[in-house]
Amino acid sequence: MLQVEVGTRRTVVEGIDPPRLRQLLATADDPDVATAAGQLQAAGLLWTAPPDDPDPRRVPPRPWLAAELAALTLRYGEQAATRLADRARCVVAVHGHSKTAAHLAALLATSGVGRVMLNAEATARLDTAVPGGARPADEGRPLPAVAAEAVQRAAPGTDTSALPFGERPDLVVLATDEPVEPEQRDALHARGCAHLLVQLGAGFGVVGPLVLPGLTSCLGCVDRHRQDRDAAWPALAVQFAQRQRAALPVGAALATIAAGVAALQALAHLDGEASPAIEGTLELHPPDWRLRRRSWPVHPSCGCT
Ligand SMILES: [Zn+2]
């Protein structure tokens, strides 16, 4: 009996011992072997190795992506190199000056996203320094430049240049700890720009929703649902919108997890997968170790879809 295991998928093959299997694999023209190989290939458990002289577009010349390629191989089999090459053509714009912002930009770049830039009219603050993102020594420097350096440290050669006016990124990540301004939401909808929110609050982190304008519920829907549950929400939202003077009470470990979860959801979207952050938020409230999903369906009075 043999157990074949690829990632989370596994199957048990009975009635064959390893020496016999090796013998069969050596005789590739055996019709039974060809049938079995075809079935394994269809199940995504077997794929053809890339050629010895690979097309440079299939395997990017970035050695740190080897583990990323291996991880994608578990999911996509022989399509993995193509998926990684697709990521290299993706553009993600991170907006905001949260503790997660520069770190998230670096995570996306090190995962193979080819162009990542941070847009924020803010300087780096000591209390938003986090490993992988802005460093304590960056205090007072413009955050976009600090983020570009974090990206280069994580993934040298990543394009961090701003997009020309009118060009749309594949995804905007709103890494902001204040409520998103209605004008900014409207602008993202008007451009048909997919956007993912990641927010840190007092002792918690929230990732989502991921908004696909016109197709899914939006940030306005979330506000309307909140208002339905709590009539005081608009007044509270205004208070939250006042820029924090003191440090937000969120530790580096929580901020790091929030950035990681947001990066996973961003990558899922770029890879063409359905993210659980669509019409939902993924919320972490320590010391609870579980990531909980909260659903935010389209609000009947929003009109966004
Ligand atoms: Zn809506």
XYZ file of C-alpha atoms and ligand atoms in Angstrom:
306
model
C 0.000 0.000 0.000
C 1.266 3.468 -0.894
C 0.190 6.868 0.344
C 0.566 9.716 -2.135
C 0.444 13.134 -0.528
C 0.597 16.584 -2.079
C -0.139 19.433 0.325
C -3.532 18.810 1.876
C -4.538 16.273 -0.788
C -3.717 12.638 -0.228
C -4.728 9.314 -1.580
C -3.964 5.701 -0.753
C -3.034 3.257 -3.502
C -3.543 -0.393 -2.668
C -2.267 -3.531 -4.313
C 1.176 -2.250 -5.273
C 4.545 -2.213 -3.546
C 7.229 0.457 -4.097
C 9.654 -1.759 -6.125
C 6.821 -2.709 -8.498
C 5.829 0.963 -8.819
C 9.412 1.968 -9.654
C 9.517 -0.788 -12.234
C 6.248 0.394 -13.781
C 7.332 4.056 -13.891
C 10.468 3.012 -15.755
C 8.278 1.549 -18.501
C 6.441 4.684 -19.558
C 5.072 3.048 -22.714
C 3.081 0.520 -20.663
C -0.629 1.282 -21.389
C -1.613 0.636 -17.744
C 1.040 3.074 -16.539
C -0.108 5.662 -19.080
C -3.724 5.293 -17.866
C -2.701 5.577 -14.196
C -0.472 8.591 -14.935
C -3.339 10.243 -16.817
C -5.660 9.759 -13.849
C -3.091 11.117 -11.390
C -2.491 14.096 -13.679
C -6.234 14.802 -13.885
C -6.412 14.720 -10.073
C -3.593 17.277 -9.871
C -1.223 14.848 -8.145
C 1.211 14.446 -11.020
C 2.675 16.971 -13.386
C 5.443 17.282 -15.899
C 8.728 18.773 -14.704
C 9.686 22.041 -16.418
C 12.230 21.677 -19.228
C 15.950 21.994 -18.450
C 16.227 25.289 -20.297
C 13.145 27.002 -18.939
C 11.464 29.899 -20.610
C 12.608 32.921 -18.543
C 8.976 34.063 -18.335
C 8.033 30.796 -16.607
C 10.713 30.848 -13.926
C 11.500 34.415 -12.871
C 15.163 35.126 -12.115
C 14.401 35.791 -8.457
C 15.879 33.059 -6.267
C 13.823 34.030 -3.205
C 10.696 32.971 -5.101
C 11.664 29.278 -5.083
C 9.604 28.597 -1.939
C 6.702 30.622 -3.357
C 6.831 28.565 -6.544
C 6.878 25.350 -4.496
C 3.845 26.543 -2.502
C 1.993 27.456 -5.707
C 2.899 24.044 -7.133
C 0.971 22.372 -4.309
C -2.099 24.345 -5.339
C -1.790 24.614 -9.092
C 0.515 21.773 -10.154
C 2.191 22.472 -13.477
C 0.354 25.816 -13.750
C 2.365 27.165 -10.790
C 5.091 28.867 -12.836
C 2.438 30.575 -14.961
C 0.639 31.793 -11.820
C 3.894 33.174 -10.436
C 4.617 34.881 -13.756
C 1.091 36.367 -13.622
C 1.813 37.772 -10.143
C 4.958 39.416 -11.500
C 2.732 41.382 -13.910
C 0.386 42.506 -11.130
C 0.319 45.990 -9.651
C -0.823 46.630 -6.078
C -1.155 50.099 -4.576
C -1.197 50.282 -0.789
C -2.905 53.394 0.558
C -2.578 54.523 4.146
C -0.157 54.904 6.989
C -1.150 52.061 9.302
C 1.477 49.936 11.011
C 0.523 47.265 8.453
C 1.120 49.428 5.348
C 4.860 49.197 4.577
C 5.065 45.645 5.932
C 2.197 44.530 3.687
C 3.851 46.121 0.640
C 7.043 44.168 1.432
C 5.103 40.907 1.940
C 3.388 41.241 -1.443
C 6.679 41.981 -3.190
C 8.422 39.023 -1.580
C 5.476 36.847 -2.708
C 6.212 37.760 -6.324
C 3.953 40.763 -7.010
C 5.946 42.712 -9.581
C 4.978 46.272 -8.789
C 4.007 47.517 -5.340
C 3.860 51.112 -4.213
C 2.601 52.895 -1.134
C 0.595 56.092 -1.375
C 0.322 58.130 1.804
C 0.891 61.731 2.697
C 2.467 60.755 5.966
C 5.811 60.287 7.616
C 6.957 57.146 9.402
C 6.290 57.153 13.133
C 8.121 55.355 15.868
C 4.951 53.624 17.057
C 4.235 52.217 13.586
C 7.664 50.588 13.178
C 7.404 46.818 12.774
C 9.844 44.129 11.579
C 9.596 43.869 7.805
C 8.082 47.337 7.492
C 9.150 50.781 8.643
C 12.139 50.704 11.004
C 12.524 52.807 14.171
C 15.356 54.689 12.405
C 12.880 55.749 9.673
C 10.965 58.003 12.063
C 10.055 61.291 10.399
C 10.903 60.175 6.839
C 8.213 60.142 4.098
C 6.332 56.834 4.361
C 6.239 56.076 0.592
C 10.059 56.168 0.446
C 10.324 54.102 3.642
C 7.935 51.503 2.171
C 9.845 51.411 -1.133
C 13.023 50.600 0.821
C 11.221 47.883 2.832
C 10.063 46.403 -0.493
C 13.607 46.480 -1.924
C 15.024 44.815 1.181
C 12.423 42.039 0.892
C 12.439 41.636 -2.896
C 15.245 43.464 -4.701
C 14.301 44.716 -8.152
C 10.564 45.086 -7.456
C 9.111 48.086 -9.265
C 7.968 50.633 -6.681
C 7.367 53.516 -9.090
C 4.021 55.329 -9.053
C 1.491 54.419 -11.738
C 0.967 57.003 -14.477
C -2.158 59.092 -13.977
C -5.283 57.222 -15.090
C -3.725 53.736 -14.918
C -5.502 51.335 -12.607
C -3.731 48.906 -10.276
C -4.988 45.312 -10.046
C -5.756 45.906 -6.387
C -5.739 48.763 -3.912
C -5.108 47.796 -0.289
C -6.472 50.350 2.149
C -4.136 49.985 5.127
C -5.764 52.605 7.260
C -6.887 52.531 10.865
C -9.477 55.280 10.361
C -12.814 54.896 8.533
C -12.368 55.251 4.768
C -13.571 58.631 3.482
C -16.687 58.403 1.278
C -14.839 60.391 -1.440
C -12.099 57.773 -1.539
C -14.644 54.930 -1.759
C -16.509 56.717 -4.531
C -13.296 57.273 -6.472
C -12.414 53.562 -6.231
C -15.897 52.604 -7.443
C -15.813 55.151 -10.267
C -12.550 53.583 -11.515
C -13.866 50.029 -11.008
C -10.873 49.369 -8.780
C -10.877 46.268 -6.532
C -9.974 47.218 -2.972
C -9.201 45.378 0.250
C -9.404 46.982 3.664
C -7.076 46.096 6.545
C -7.597 47.893 9.825
C -6.110 47.777 13.270
C -8.208 48.895 16.217
C -7.755 48.959 19.966
C -6.392 45.444 20.499
C -7.812 43.865 17.346
C -7.129 43.428 13.643
C -9.670 43.196 10.808
C -9.054 42.189 7.189
C -11.791 42.872 4.657
C -14.027 43.337 3.042
C -12.526 42.852 -0.376
C -14.694 44.966 -2.647
C -15.132 44.230 -6.345
C -17.081 47.331 -7.397
C -20.489 46.543 -8.824
C -20.136 42.823 -8.085
C -19.935 42.537 -4.302
C -21.039 44.412 -1.201
C -18.992 47.519 -0.456
C -17.663 49.583 2.443
C -20.893 51.635 2.295
C -22.887 48.430 2.814
C -20.832 47.691 5.951
C -21.534 51.195 7.299
C -25.262 50.807 6.630
C -25.380 47.437 8.408
C -23.527 48.976 11.371
C -25.957 51.879 11.439
C -28.917 49.443 11.414
C -27.495 47.785 14.532
C -26.364 50.955 16.282
C -27.951 54.334 15.509
C -24.952 56.066 17.103
C -22.550 54.573 14.509
C -22.194 57.720 12.300
C -21.150 59.793 15.335
C -18.717 57.081 16.424
C -17.282 56.896 12.916
C -16.542 60.628 13.016
C -14.659 60.130 16.291
C -12.663 57.269 14.786
C -11.855 59.488 11.838
C -10.020 61.967 14.067
C -6.400 61.141 13.437
C -4.868 59.316 16.396
C -2.502 61.487 18.396
C -1.402 58.767 20.794
C -0.092 55.395 19.630
C -2.819 52.945 18.625
C -2.938 50.214 21.289
C -1.940 47.401 18.949
C 1.214 45.356 19.448
C 3.646 44.380 16.725
C 2.641 40.699 16.786
C -1.023 41.463 16.083
C -0.128 44.009 13.385
C 2.106 41.393 11.762
C -0.659 38.784 11.687
C -3.115 41.313 10.212
C -0.602 42.196 7.492
C -0.037 38.493 6.761
C -3.752 37.705 6.521
C -4.295 40.750 4.292
C -1.397 39.666 2.053
C -2.911 36.164 1.740
C -6.282 37.611 0.699
C -4.644 40.026 -1.743
C -2.674 37.169 -3.308
C -5.802 34.992 -3.520
C -7.495 37.774 -5.471
C -4.500 38.287 -7.769
C -4.277 34.499 -8.344
C -7.938 34.487 -9.436
C -9.273 32.728 -6.335
C -12.432 33.680 -4.457
C -11.328 35.307 -1.200
C -13.320 34.795 2.026
C -12.894 38.562 2.506
C -15.450 39.099 -0.268
C -18.622 40.243 1.549
C -16.934 39.440 4.843
C -14.274 40.428 7.318
C -11.670 38.188 8.935
C -11.260 39.348 12.512
C -8.700 38.607 15.177
C -9.348 39.586 18.790
C -6.504 38.308 21.021
C -6.079 36.418 23.213
C -8.545 34.406 21.085
C -6.243 32.634 18.619
C -9.002 32.037 16.069
C -9.608 34.111 13.008
C -13.342 34.688 12.831
C -15.259 35.554 9.694
C -18.083 38.042 9.874
C -20.464 38.318 6.944
C -21.358 41.675 5.331
C -23.871 41.077 2.522
C -25.083 43.717 0.100
C -27.248 46.256 1.968
C -30.641 46.773 0.268
C -30.399 50.569 0.529
C -26.814 50.906 -0.758
C -27.364 50.514 -4.489
C -23.718 49.602 -5.141
C -24.558 46.481 -7.127
Zn -22.737 48.841 -1.019
